Short mmCIF file of C-alpha atoms in Angstrom, two decimals:
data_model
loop_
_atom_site.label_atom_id
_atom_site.label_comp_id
_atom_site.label_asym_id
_atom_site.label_seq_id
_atom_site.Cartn_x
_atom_site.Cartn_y
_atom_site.Cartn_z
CA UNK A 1 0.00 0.00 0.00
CA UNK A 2 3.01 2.75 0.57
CA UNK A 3 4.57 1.30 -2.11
CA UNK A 4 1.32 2.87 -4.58
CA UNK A 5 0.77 5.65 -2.38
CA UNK A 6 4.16 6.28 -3.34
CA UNK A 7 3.69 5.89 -6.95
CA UNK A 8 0.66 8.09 -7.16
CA UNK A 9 2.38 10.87 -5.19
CA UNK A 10 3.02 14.24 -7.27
CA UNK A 11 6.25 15.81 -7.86
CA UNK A 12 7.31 18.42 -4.76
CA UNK A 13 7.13 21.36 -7.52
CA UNK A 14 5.40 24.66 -8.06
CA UNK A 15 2.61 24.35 -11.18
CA UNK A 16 3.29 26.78 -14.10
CA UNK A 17 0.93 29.74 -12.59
CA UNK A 18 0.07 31.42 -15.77
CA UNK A 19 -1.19 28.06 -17.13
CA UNK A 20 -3.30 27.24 -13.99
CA UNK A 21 -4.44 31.51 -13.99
CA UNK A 22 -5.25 31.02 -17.77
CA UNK A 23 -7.47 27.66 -17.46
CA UNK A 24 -9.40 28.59 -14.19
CA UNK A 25 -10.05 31.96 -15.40
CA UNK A 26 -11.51 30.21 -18.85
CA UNK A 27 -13.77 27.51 -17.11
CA UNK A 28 -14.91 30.19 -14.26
CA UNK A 29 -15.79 32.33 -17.90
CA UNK A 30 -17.41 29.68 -19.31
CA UNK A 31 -19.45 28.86 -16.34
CA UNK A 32 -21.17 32.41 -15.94
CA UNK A 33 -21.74 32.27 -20.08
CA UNK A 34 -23.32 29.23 -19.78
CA UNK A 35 -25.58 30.60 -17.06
CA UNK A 36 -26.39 33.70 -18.98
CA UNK A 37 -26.59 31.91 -22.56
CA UNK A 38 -29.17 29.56 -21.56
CA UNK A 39 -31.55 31.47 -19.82
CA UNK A 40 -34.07 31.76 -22.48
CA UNK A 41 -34.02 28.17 -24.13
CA UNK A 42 -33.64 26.48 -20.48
CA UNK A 43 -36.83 28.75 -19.18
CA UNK A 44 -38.75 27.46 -22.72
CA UNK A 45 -37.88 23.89 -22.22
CA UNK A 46 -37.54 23.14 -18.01
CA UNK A 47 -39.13 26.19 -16.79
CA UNK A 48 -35.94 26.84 -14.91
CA UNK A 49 -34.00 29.56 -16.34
CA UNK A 50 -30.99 28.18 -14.70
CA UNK A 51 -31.24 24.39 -15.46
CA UNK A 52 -28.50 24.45 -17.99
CA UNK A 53 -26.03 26.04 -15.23
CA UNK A 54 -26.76 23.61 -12.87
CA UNK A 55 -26.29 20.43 -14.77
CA UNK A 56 -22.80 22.18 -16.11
CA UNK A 57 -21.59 23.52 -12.38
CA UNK A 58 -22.14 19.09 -11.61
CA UNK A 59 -20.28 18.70 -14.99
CA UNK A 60 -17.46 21.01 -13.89
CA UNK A 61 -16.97 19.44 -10.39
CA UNK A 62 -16.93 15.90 -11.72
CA UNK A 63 -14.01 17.23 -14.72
CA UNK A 64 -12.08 18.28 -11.71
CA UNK A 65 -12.45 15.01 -9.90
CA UNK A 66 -11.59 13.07 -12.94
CA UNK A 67 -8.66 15.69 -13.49
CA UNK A 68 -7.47 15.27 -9.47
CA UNK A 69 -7.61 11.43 -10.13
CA UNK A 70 -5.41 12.04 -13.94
CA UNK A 71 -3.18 14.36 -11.85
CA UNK A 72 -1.70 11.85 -9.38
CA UNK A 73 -1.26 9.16 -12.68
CA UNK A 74 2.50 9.08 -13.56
CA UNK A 75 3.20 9.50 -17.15
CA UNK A 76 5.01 6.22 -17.63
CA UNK A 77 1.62 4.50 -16.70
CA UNK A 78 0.12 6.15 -19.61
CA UNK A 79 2.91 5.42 -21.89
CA UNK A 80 2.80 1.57 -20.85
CA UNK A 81 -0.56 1.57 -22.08
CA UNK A 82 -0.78 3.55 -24.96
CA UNK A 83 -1.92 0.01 -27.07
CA UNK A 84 -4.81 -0.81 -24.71
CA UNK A 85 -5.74 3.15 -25.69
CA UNK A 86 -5.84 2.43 -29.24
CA UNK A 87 -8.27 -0.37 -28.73
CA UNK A 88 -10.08 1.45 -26.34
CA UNK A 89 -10.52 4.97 -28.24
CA UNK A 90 -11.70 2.59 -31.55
CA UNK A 91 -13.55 0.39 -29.89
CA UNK A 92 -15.85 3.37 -28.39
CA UNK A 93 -16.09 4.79 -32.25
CA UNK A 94 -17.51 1.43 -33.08
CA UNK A 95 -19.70 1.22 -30.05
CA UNK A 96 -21.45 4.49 -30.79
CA UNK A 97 -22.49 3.42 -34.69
CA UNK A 98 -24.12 0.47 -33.08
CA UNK A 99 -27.81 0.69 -32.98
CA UNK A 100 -29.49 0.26 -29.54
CA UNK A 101 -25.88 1.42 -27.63
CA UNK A 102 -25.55 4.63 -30.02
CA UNK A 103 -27.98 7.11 -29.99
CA UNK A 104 -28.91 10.11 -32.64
CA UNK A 105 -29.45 13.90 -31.61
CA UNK A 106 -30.45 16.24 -34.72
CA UNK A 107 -29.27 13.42 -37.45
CA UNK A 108 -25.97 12.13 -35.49
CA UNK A 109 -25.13 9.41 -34.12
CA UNK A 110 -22.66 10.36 -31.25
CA UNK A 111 -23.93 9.55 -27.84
CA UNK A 112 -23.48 6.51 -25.77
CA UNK A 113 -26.00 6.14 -22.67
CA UNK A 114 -24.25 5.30 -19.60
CA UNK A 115 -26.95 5.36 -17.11
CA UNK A 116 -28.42 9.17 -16.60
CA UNK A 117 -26.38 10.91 -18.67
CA UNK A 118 -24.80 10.27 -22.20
CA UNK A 119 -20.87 10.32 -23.67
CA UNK A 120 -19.99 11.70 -26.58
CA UNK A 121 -18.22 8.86 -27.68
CA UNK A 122 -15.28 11.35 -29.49
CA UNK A 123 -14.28 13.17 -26.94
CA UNK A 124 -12.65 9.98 -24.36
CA UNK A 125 -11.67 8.48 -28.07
CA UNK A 126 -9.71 11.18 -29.55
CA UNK A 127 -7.95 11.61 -26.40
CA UNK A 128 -6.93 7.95 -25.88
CA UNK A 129 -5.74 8.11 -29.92
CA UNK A 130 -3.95 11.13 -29.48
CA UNK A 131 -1.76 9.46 -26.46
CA UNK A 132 -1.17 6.64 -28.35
CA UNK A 133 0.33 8.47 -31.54
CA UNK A 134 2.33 10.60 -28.69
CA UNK A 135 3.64 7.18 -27.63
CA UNK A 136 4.30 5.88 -31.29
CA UNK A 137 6.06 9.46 -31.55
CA UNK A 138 8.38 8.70 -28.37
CA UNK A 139 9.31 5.29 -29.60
CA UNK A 140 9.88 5.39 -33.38
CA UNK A 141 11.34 8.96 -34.31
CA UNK A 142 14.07 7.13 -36.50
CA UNK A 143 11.31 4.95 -38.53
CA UNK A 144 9.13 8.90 -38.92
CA UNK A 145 12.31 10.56 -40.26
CA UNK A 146 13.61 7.71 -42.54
CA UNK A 147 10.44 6.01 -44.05
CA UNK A 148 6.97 6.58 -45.52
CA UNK A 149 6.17 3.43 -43.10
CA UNK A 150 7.33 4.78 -40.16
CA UNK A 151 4.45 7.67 -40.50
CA UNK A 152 2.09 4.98 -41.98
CA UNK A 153 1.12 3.18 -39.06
CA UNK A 154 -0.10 5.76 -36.83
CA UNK A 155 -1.82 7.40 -40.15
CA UNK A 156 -3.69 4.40 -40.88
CA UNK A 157 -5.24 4.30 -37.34
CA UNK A 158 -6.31 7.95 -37.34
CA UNK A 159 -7.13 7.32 -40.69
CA UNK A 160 -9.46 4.40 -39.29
CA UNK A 161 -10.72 6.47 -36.37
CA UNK A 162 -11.68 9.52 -39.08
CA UNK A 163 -13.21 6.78 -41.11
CA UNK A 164 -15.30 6.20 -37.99
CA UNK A 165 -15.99 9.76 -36.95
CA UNK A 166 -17.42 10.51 -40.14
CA UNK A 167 -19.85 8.19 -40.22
CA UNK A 168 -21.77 9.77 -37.20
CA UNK A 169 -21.12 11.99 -38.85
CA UNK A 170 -18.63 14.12 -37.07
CA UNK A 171 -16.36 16.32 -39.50
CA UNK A 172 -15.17 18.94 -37.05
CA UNK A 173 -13.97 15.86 -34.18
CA UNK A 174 -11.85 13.80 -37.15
CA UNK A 175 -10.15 17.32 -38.43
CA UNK A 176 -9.28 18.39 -35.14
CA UNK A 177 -7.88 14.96 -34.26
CA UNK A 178 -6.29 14.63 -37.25
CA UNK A 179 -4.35 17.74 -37.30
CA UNK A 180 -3.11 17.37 -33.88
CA UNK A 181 -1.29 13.99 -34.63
CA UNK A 182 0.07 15.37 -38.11
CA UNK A 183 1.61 18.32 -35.51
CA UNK A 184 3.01 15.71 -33.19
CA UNK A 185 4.51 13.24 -35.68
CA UNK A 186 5.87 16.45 -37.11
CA UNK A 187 7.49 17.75 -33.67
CA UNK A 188 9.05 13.55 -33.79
CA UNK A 189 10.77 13.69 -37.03
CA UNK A 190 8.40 13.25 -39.36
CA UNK A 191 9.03 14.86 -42.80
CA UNK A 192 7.30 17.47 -44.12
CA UNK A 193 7.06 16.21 -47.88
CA UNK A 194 5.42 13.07 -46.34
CA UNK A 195 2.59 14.93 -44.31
CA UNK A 196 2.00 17.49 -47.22
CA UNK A 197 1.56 14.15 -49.23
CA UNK A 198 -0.43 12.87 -47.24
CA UNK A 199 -2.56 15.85 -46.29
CA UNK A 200 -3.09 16.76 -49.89
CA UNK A 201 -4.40 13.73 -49.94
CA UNK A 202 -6.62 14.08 -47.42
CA UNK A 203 -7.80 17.36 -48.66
CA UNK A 204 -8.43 15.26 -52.04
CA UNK A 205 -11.05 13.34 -50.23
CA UNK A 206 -12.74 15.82 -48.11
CA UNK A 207 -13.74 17.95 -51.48
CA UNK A 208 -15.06 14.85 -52.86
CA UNK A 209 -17.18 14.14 -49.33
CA UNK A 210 -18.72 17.31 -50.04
CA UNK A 211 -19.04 17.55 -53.40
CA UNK A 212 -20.82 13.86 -52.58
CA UNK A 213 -23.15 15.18 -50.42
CA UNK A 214 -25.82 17.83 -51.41
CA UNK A 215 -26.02 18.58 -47.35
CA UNK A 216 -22.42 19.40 -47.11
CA UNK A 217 -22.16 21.12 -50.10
CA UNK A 218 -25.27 23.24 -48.61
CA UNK A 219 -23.86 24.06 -45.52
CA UNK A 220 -20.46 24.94 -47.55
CA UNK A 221 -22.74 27.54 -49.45
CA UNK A 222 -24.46 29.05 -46.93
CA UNK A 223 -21.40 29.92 -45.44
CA UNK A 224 -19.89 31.14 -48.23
CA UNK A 225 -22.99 33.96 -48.57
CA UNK A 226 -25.56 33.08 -45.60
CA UNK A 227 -27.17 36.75 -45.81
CA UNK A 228 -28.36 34.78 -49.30
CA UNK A 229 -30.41 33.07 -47.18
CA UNK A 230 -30.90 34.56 -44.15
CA UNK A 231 -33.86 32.60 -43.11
CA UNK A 232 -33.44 29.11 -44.26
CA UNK A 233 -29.48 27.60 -44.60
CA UNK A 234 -27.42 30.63 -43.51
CA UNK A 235 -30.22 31.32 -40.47
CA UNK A 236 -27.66 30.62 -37.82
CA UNK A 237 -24.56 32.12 -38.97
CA UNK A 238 -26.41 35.55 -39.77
CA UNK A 239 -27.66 34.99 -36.24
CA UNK A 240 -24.52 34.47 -35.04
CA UNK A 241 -22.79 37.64 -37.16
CA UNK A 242 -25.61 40.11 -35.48
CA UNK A 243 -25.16 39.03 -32.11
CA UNK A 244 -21.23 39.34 -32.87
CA UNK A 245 -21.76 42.93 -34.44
CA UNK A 246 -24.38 44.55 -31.22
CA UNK A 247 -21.09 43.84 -28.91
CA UNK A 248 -19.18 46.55 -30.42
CA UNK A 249 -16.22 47.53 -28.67
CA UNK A 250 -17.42 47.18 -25.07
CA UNK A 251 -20.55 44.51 -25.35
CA UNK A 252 -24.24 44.69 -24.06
CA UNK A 253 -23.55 43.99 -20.39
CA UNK A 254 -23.71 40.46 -19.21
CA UNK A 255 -27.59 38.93 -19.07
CA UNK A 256 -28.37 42.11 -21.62
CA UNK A 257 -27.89 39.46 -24.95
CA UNK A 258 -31.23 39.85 -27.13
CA UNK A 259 -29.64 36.94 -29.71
CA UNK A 260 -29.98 34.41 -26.51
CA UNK A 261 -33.58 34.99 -26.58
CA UNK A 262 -34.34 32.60 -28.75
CA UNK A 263 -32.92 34.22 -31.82
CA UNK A 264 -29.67 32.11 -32.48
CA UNK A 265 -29.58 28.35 -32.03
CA UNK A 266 -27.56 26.54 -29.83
CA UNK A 267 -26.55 29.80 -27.91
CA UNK A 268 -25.09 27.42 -25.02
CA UNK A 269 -23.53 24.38 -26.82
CA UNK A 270 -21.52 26.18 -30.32
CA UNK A 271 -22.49 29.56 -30.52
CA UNK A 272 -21.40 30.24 -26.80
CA UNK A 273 -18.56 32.92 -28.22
CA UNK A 274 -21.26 34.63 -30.07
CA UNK A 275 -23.11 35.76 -27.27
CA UNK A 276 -20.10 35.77 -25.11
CA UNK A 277 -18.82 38.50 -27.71
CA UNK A 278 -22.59 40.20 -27.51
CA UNK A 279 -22.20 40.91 -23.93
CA UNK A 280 -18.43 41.45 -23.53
CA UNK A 281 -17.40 43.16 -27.03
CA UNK A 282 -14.13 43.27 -28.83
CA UNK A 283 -12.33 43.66 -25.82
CA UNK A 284 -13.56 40.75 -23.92
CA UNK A 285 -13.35 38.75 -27.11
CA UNK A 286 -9.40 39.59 -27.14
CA UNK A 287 -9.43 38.55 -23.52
CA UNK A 288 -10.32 35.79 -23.92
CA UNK A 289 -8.16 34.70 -27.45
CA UNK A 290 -5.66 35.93 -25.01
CA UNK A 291 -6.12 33.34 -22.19
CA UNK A 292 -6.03 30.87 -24.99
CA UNK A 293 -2.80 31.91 -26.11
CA UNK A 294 -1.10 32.16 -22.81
CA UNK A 295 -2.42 28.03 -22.62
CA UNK A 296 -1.21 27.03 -25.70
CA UNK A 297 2.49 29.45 -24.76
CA UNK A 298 2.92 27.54 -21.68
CA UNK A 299 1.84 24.09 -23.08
CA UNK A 300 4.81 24.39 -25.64
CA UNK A 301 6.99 25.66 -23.34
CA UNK A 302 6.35 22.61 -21.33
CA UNK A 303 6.66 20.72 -23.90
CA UNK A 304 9.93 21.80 -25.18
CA UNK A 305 11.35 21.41 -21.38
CA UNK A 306 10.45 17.63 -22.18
CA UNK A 307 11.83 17.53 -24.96
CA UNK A 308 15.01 18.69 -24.07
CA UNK A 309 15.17 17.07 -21.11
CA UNK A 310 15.31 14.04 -23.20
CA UNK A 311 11.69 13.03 -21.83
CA UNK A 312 9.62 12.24 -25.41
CA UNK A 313 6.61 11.00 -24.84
CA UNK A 314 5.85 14.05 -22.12
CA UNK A 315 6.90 16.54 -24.49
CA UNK A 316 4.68 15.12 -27.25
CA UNK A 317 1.42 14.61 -24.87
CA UNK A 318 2.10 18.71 -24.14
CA UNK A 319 2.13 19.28 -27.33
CA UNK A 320 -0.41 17.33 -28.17
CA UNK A 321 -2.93 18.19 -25.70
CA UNK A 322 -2.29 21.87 -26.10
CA UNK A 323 -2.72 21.90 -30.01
CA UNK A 324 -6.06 20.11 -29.28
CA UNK A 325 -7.61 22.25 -26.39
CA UNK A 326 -6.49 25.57 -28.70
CA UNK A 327 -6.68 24.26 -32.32
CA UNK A 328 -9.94 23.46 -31.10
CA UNK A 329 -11.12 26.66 -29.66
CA UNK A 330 -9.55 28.70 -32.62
CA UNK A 331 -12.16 26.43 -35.09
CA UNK A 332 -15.39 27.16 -32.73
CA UNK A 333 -14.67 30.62 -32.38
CA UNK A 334 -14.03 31.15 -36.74
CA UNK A 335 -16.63 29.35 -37.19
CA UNK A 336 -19.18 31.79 -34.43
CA UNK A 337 -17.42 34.36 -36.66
CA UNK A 338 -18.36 33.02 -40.41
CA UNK A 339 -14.92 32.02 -41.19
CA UNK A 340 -15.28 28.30 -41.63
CA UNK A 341 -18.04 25.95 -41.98
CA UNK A 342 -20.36 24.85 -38.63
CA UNK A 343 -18.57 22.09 -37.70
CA UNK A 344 -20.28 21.08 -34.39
CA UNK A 345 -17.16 21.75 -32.21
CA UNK A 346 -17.92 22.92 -28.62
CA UNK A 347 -15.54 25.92 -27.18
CA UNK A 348 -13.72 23.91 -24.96
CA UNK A 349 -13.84 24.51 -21.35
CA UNK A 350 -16.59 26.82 -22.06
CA UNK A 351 -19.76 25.12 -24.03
CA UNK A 352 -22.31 23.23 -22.21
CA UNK A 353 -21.89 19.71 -22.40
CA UNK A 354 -20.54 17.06 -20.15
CA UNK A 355 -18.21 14.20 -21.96
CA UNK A 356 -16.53 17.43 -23.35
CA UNK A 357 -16.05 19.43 -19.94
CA UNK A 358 -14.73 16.02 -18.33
CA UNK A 359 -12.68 15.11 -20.74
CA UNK A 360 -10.48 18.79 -21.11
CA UNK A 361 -9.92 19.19 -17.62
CA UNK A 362 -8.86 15.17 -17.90
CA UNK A 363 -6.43 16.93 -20.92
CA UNK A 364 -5.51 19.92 -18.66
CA UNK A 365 -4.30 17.52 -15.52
CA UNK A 366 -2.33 15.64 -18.04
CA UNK A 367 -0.79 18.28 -18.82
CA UNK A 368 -0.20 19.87 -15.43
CA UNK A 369 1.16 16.27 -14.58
CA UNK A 370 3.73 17.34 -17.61
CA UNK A 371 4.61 20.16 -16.10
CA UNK A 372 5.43 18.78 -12.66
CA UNK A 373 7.30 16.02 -13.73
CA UNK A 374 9.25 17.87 -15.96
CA UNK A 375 10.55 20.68 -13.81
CA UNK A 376 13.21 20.47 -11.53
CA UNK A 377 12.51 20.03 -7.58
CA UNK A 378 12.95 23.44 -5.84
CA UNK A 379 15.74 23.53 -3.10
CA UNK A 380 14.16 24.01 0.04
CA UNK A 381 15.88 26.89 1.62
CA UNK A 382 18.45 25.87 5.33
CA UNK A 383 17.91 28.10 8.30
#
């Protein structure tokens, strides 16, 4: 028993403050948006304005029991297991396709039911996918530098896993996912004729998806000119460009959105930034881009204090889990904005939902856990 009390111990270091400042002050954001975003659908559909809130305040303190618990896991247990990942983040893509585990909201097919409440099956997957290709990273760098095979193998199984995602259908989850590893594999070696190859590739197919598809190609022309259709296929994004616009420089006041009243869709889940940016203007808008930054600044700075320190598959999972948590944000809040297509991404740490609350404070204790592993014990001062 001291023997794994030992073993589950954490380092006798100081946290990076500005990255523990930066997240807290984006989740405490994100809960008071939440509250304030919802009032209007939550009042139409519970007849509690606050119902919304609640469930995510329950969310947030479970995250930060799941991140406590991820905190005190030392990395090498991780990278021992970065296989049984693989399987694991697959097998929960395959689960959620089957009828009668699966379940469809608005036409996909993400959600498993685990008792009460439901997982969205990408969020635990892409995270146990991205460790393993941080792994793979750590162990082959020679085979990524000298070989198309070497960056095969962890391409065919995100390949396999964006096979999977799509099918939900989930676009903005296998993009996301599949950018991160291309950065990783990058950061181990990999060269950059072989990813361009391979992303050109990829780019190859997604036109053809779309072009496929008259829904996709739809949605890719109503964002191109949604004011052509203000009411019908560009609806939200105008929605989303008004609320943007009455923020100004200085916002509305917080509770004084008019968007959230029914106006825009999905004002707590996707479109959180657009109200957020309604009530808080430009400058809270930069604010908050800015807290972003400072996360993904300290996650690479952790990450290259791995790296140097000769410690690879730490540095990657930095990397890694920093590209995600801001790659991701950067797509939810171009997409408020009219910059890309909807993809269904959340605003992580900020957007209602549960499996994706959970699962980025589990990616934020990793990556704390980086950071105290990585830095070197303080010398306790002799009197």
């Amino acid at each position: 028993m001291t023997r794994l009390l030992g073993t589950l111990s954490l380092p006798r270091v100081r946290p990076d403050a500005a990255l523990l400042i930066a997240l807290s002050l984006i989740i405490g954001i994100g809960l008071v948006m939440v509250g304030s975003a919802s009032v209007a659908v939550a009042d139409r559909l519970t007849d509690d304005p606050m119902y919304f809130f609640y469930r995510q305040a329950i969310f947030a303190l479970i995250g930060l029991v799941a991140g406590f618990t991820v905190l005190h896991v030392p990395l090498r247990v991780w990278q021992a297991n970065t296989f049984t990942l693989l399987g694991a983040g697959l097998l929960l893509l395959l689960l959620v396709l089957i009828p009668g585990i699966g379940h469809a909201v608005n036409g996909a097919r993400r959600w498993i039911d685990i008792g009460p409440v439901a997982m969205q099956a990408s969020e635990p997957a892409r995270f146990c996918l991205i460790l393993y290709v941080a792994g793979y990273a750590a162990r082959r760098q020679f085979d990524l530098a000298t070989s198309w095979g070497g960056l095969f193998r962890p391409m065919f199984f995100m390949a396999l896993a964006s096979f999977l995602l799509l099918l939900e259908p989930d676009f903005g989850a296998a993009a996301v996912m599949v950018a991160v590893a291309a950065i990783v594999l990058f950061l181990a070696g990999a060269r950059l004729i072989y990813l361009l190859v391979l992303g050109t590739l990829a780019g190859a197919a997604v036109v053809g998806l779309v072009l496929s598809s008259p829904y996709r190609l739809a949605r890719l022309v109503s964002f191109a000119d949604p004011w052509a259709h203000p009411y019908a296929s560009g609806f939200q994004l105008t929605q989303s460009l008004i609320a943007i616009g009455r923020g100004e420089v200085a916002g509305v006041g917080l509770g004084n959105s008019v968007q959230k009243l029914l106006y825009l869709p999905e004002t707590h889940t996707d479109f959180l930034f657009a109200i957020y940016a309604e009530e808080f203007g430009l400058i809270g808008a930069l604010l908050l881009i800015g807290l972003f930054a400072v996360v993904v600044w300290r996650g690479f700075v952790i990450g290259r204090r791995a790296l140097v320190a000769d410690q690879l598959f730490a540095g990657f999972v930095a990397y890694g889990m920093s590209a995600w948590l801001v790659l991701q944000a950067f797509l939810n809040i171009a997409v408020n904005m009219g910059l890309l297509p909807t993809k269904g991404l959340t605003l992580p740490l900020m957007s209602y939902g549960g499996s994706s609350l959970v699962m980025m404070c589990v990616l934020c204790a990793l990556l704390i856990r980086v950071d105290l592993e990585t830095r070197v014990p303080e010398k306790r001062s002799r009197r």
